[in-house]
XYZ file of N, CA and C in Angstrom:
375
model
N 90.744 -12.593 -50.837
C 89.516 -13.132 -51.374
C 88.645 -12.059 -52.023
N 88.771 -10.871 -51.421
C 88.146 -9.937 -52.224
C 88.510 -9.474 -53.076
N 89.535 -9.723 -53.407
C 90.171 -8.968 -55.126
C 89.367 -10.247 -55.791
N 89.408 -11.495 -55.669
C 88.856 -12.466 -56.442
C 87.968 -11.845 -56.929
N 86.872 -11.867 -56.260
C 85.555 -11.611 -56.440
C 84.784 -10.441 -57.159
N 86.028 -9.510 -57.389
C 85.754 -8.656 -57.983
C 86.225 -8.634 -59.034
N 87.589 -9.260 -59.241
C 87.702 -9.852 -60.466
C 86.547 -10.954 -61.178
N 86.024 -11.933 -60.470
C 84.964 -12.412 -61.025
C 83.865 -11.517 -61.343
N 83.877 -10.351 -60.740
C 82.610 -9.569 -60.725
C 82.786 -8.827 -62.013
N 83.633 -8.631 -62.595
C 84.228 -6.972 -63.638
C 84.477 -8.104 -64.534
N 84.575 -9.953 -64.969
C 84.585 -10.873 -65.833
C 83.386 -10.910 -66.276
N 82.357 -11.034 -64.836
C 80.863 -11.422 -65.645
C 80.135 -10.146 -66.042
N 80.709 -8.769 -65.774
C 79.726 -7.810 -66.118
C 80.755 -7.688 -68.025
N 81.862 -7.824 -68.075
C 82.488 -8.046 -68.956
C 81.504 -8.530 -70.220
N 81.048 -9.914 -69.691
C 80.438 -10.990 -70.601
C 79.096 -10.353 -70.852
N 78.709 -10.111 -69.854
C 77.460 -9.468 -69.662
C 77.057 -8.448 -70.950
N 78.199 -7.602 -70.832
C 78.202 -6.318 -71.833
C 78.433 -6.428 -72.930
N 79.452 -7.320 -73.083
C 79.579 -7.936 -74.771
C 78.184 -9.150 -75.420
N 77.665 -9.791 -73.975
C 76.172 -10.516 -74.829
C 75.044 -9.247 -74.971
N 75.183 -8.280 -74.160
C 74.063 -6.862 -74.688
C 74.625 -6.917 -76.144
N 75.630 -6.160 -76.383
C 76.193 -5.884 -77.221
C 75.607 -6.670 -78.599
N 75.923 -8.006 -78.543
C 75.866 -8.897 -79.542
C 74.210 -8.789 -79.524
N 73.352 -9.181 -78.876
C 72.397 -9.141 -79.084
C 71.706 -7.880 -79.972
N 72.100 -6.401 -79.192
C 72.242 -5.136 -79.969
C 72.271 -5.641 -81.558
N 73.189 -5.893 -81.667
C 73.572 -5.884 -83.426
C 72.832 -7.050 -84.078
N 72.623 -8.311 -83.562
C 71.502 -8.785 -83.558
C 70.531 -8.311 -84.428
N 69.483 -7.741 -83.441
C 68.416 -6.476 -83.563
C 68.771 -6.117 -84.289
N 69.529 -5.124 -84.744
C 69.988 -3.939 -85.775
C 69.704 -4.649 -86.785
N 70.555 -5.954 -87.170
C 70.601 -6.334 -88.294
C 68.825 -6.491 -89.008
N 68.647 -7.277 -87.664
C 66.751 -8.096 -88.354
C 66.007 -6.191 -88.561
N 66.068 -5.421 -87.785
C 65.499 -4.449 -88.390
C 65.807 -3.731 -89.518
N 67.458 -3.468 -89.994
C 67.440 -3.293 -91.191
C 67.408 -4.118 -92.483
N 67.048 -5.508 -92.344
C 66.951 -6.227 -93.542
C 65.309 -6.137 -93.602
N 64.263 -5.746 -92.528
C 63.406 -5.185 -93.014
C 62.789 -4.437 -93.315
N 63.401 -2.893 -93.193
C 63.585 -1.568 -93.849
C 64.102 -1.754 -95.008
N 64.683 -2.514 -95.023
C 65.098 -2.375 -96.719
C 64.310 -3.562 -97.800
N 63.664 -4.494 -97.198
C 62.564 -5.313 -97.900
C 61.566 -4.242 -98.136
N 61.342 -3.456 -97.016
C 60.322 -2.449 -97.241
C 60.067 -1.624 -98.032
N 61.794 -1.150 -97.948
C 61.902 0.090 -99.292
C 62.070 -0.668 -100.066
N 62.510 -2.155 -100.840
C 62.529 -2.525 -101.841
C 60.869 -2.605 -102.447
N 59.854 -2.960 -101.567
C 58.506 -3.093 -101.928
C 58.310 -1.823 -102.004
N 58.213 -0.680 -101.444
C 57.865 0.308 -101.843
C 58.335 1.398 -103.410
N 59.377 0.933 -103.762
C 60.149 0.964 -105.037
C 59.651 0.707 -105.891
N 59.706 -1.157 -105.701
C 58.613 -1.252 -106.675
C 56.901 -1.005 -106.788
N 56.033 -0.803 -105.610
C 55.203 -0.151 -105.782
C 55.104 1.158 -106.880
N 56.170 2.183 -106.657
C 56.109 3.327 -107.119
C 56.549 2.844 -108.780
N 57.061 1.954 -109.132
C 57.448 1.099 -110.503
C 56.531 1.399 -110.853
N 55.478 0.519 -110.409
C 54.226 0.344 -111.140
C 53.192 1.227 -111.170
N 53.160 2.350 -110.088
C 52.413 3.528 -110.300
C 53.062 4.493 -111.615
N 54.274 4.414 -111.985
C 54.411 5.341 -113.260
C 53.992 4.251 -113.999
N 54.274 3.345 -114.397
C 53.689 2.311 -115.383
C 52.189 2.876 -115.718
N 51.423 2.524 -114.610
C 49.823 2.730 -114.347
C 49.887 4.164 -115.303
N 50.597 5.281 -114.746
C 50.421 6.518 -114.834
C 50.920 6.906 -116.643
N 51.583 5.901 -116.794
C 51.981 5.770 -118.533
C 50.896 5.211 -119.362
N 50.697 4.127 -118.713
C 49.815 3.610 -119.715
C 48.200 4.292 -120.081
N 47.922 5.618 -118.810
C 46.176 6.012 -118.842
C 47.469 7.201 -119.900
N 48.214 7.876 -119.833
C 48.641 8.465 -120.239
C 48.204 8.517 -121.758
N 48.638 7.577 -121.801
C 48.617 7.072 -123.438
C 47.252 6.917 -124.162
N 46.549 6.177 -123.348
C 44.926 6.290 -123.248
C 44.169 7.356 -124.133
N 44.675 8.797 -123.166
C 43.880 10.012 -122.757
C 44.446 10.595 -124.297
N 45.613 10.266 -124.565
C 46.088 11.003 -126.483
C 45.004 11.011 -127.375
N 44.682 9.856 -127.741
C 44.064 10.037 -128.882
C 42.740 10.739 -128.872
N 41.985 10.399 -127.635
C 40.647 11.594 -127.691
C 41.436 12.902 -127.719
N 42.046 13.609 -127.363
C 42.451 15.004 -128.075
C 42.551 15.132 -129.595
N 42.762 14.397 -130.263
C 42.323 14.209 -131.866
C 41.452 14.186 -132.310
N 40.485 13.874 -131.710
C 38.940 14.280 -132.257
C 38.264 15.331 -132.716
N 38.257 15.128 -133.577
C 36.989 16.489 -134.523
C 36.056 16.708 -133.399
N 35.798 18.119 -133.750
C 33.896 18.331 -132.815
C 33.514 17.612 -133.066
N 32.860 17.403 -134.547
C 31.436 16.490 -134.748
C 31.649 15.105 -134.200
N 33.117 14.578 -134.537
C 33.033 13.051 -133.839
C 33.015 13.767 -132.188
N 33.369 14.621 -131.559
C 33.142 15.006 -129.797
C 31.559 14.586 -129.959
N 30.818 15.621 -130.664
C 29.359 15.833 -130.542
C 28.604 14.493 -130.413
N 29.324 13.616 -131.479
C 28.574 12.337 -131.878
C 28.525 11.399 -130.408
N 29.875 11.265 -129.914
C 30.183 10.625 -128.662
C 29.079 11.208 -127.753
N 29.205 12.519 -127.602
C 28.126 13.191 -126.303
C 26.491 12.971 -126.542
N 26.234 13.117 -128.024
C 24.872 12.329 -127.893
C 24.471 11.017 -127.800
N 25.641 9.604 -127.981
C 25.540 8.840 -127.636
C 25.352 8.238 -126.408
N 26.258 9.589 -125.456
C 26.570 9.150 -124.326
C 25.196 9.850 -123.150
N 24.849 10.798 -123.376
C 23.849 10.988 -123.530
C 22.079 9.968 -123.465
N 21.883 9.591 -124.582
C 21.234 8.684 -124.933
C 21.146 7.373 -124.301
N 22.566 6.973 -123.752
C 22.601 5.966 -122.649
C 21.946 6.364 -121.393
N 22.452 7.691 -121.219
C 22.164 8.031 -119.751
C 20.593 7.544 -119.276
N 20.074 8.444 -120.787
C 18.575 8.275 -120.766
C 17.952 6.876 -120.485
N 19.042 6.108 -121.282
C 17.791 4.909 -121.240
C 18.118 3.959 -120.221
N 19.731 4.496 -119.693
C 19.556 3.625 -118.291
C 18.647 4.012 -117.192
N 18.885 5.563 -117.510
C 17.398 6.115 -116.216
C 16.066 5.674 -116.419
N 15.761 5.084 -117.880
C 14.589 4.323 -118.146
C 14.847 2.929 -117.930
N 15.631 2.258 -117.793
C 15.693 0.976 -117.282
C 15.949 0.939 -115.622
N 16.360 1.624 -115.115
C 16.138 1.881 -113.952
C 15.376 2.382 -113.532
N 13.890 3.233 -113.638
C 13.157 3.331 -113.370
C 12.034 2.165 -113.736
N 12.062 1.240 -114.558
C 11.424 0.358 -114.721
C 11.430 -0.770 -113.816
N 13.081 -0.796 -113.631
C 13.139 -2.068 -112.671
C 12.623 -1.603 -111.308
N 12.818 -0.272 -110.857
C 12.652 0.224 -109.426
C 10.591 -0.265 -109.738
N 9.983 0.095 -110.068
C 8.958 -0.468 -110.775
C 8.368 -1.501 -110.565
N 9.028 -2.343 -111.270
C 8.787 -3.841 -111.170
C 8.760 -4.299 -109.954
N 10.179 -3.807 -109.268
C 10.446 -4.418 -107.365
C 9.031 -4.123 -106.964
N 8.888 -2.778 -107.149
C 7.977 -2.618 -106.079
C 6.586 -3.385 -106.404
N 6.130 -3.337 -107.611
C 4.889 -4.259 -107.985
C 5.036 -5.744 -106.964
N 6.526 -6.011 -107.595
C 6.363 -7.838 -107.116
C 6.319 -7.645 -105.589
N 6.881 -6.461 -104.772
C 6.667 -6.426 -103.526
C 5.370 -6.513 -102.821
N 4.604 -5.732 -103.688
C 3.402 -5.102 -103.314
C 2.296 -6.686 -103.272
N 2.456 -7.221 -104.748
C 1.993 -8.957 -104.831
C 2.315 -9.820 -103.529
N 3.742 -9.842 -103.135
C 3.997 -10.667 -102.149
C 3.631 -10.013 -101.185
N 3.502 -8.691 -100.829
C 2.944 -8.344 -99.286
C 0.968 -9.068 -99.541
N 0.043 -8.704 -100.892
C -0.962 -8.834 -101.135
C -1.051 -10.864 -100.753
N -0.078 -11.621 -100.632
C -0.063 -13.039 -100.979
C 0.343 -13.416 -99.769
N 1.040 -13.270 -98.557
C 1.038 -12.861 -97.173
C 0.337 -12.323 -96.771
N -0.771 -11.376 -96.766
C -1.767 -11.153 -95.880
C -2.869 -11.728 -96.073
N -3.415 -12.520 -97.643
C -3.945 -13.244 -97.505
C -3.872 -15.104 -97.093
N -2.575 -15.239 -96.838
C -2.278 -16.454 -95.961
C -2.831 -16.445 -94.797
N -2.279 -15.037 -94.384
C -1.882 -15.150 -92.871
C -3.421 -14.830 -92.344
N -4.292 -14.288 -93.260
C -6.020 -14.240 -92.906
C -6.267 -15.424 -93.497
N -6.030 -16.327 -94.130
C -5.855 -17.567 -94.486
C -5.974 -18.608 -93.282
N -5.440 -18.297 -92.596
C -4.208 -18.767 -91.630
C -5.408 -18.472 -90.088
N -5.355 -17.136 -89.698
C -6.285 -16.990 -88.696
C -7.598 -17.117 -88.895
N -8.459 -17.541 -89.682
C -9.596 -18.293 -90.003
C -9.537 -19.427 -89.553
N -9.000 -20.581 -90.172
C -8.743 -21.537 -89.677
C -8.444 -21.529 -88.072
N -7.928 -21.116 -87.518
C -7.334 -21.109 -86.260
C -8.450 -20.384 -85.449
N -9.297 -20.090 -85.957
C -10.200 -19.382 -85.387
C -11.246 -20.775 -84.952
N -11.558 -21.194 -86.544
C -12.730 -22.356 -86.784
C -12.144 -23.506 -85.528
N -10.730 -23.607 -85.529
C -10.335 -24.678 -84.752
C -10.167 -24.303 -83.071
N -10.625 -23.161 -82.880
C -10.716 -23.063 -81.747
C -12.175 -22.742 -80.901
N -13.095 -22.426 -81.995
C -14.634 -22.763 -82.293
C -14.819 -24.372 -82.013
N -14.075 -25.150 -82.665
C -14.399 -26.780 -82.386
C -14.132 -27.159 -81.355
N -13.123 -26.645 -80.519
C -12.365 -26.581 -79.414
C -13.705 -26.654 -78.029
C-alpha cells in the first residue's frame, strides 16, 4: 500500500509541476506581448519626435536668410510690442484696481447702509 501512495504522491506532484509550469509560460507570454506593445508605442513615439524635430527644423532655415536691416526691422517691431503690451498691461492692472477700489467704496457703504438701519430698528425695539 505504500508504494501506491507514493506513486500517487510523485503523479500529483507530477501534475502539480507541469500546471506551475504552464501557468509560468502563461505569464511570460501576457508580459511579453506587453513589452512589446510598449516598445511598439514607444517607437512610434520617437517617430514622431523626429517628425516634430524636422518640421521646427525647417522652420528655423529661412530666418538665417535674413538681411540685417530686415533682422533690425523684426527687432524693432518686436520691440514695440513689448512696449505696448507693458502699456496695456499696466492699464488693465489699473483699471482692476480702480473697479476694486469702487466695489470695496459700494460695500462699505451698504454695509453702513445696512448698520443704520439695524441700528434705527433696534432703537424702535
Amino acid at each position: 500500500m505504500e508504494i501506491s501512495f507514493s506513486q500517487d504522491g510523485l503523479i500529483g506532484i507530477a501534475v502539480l509541476l507541469v500546471i506551475i509550469i504552464m501557468i509560468y509560460l502563461v505569464i511570460r507570454e501576457i508580459r511579453l506581448m506587453k513589452t512589446n506593445t510598449r516598445r511598439l508605442e514607444l517607437e512610434l513615439e520617437r517617430d514622431k519626435l523626429q517628425i516634430l524635430k524636422q518640421d521646427v527644423s525647417s522652420t528655423i532655415q529661412p530666418s538665417l536668410r535674413l538681411s540685417a536691416d530686415q533682422i533690425s526691422t523684426l527687432k524693432d517691431i518686436e520691440e514695440s510690442n513689448l512696449t505696448l503690451e507693458t502699456d496695456i498691461f499696466m492699464k488693465q492692472k489699473t483699471i482692476e484696481g480702480r473697479l476694486k477700489r469702487l466695489e470695496n467704496y459700494v460695500k462699505r457703504e451698504k454695509l453702513d447702509l445696512m448698520i443704520d438701519r439695524i441700528e434705527s430698528e433696534e432703537k424702535k425695539i
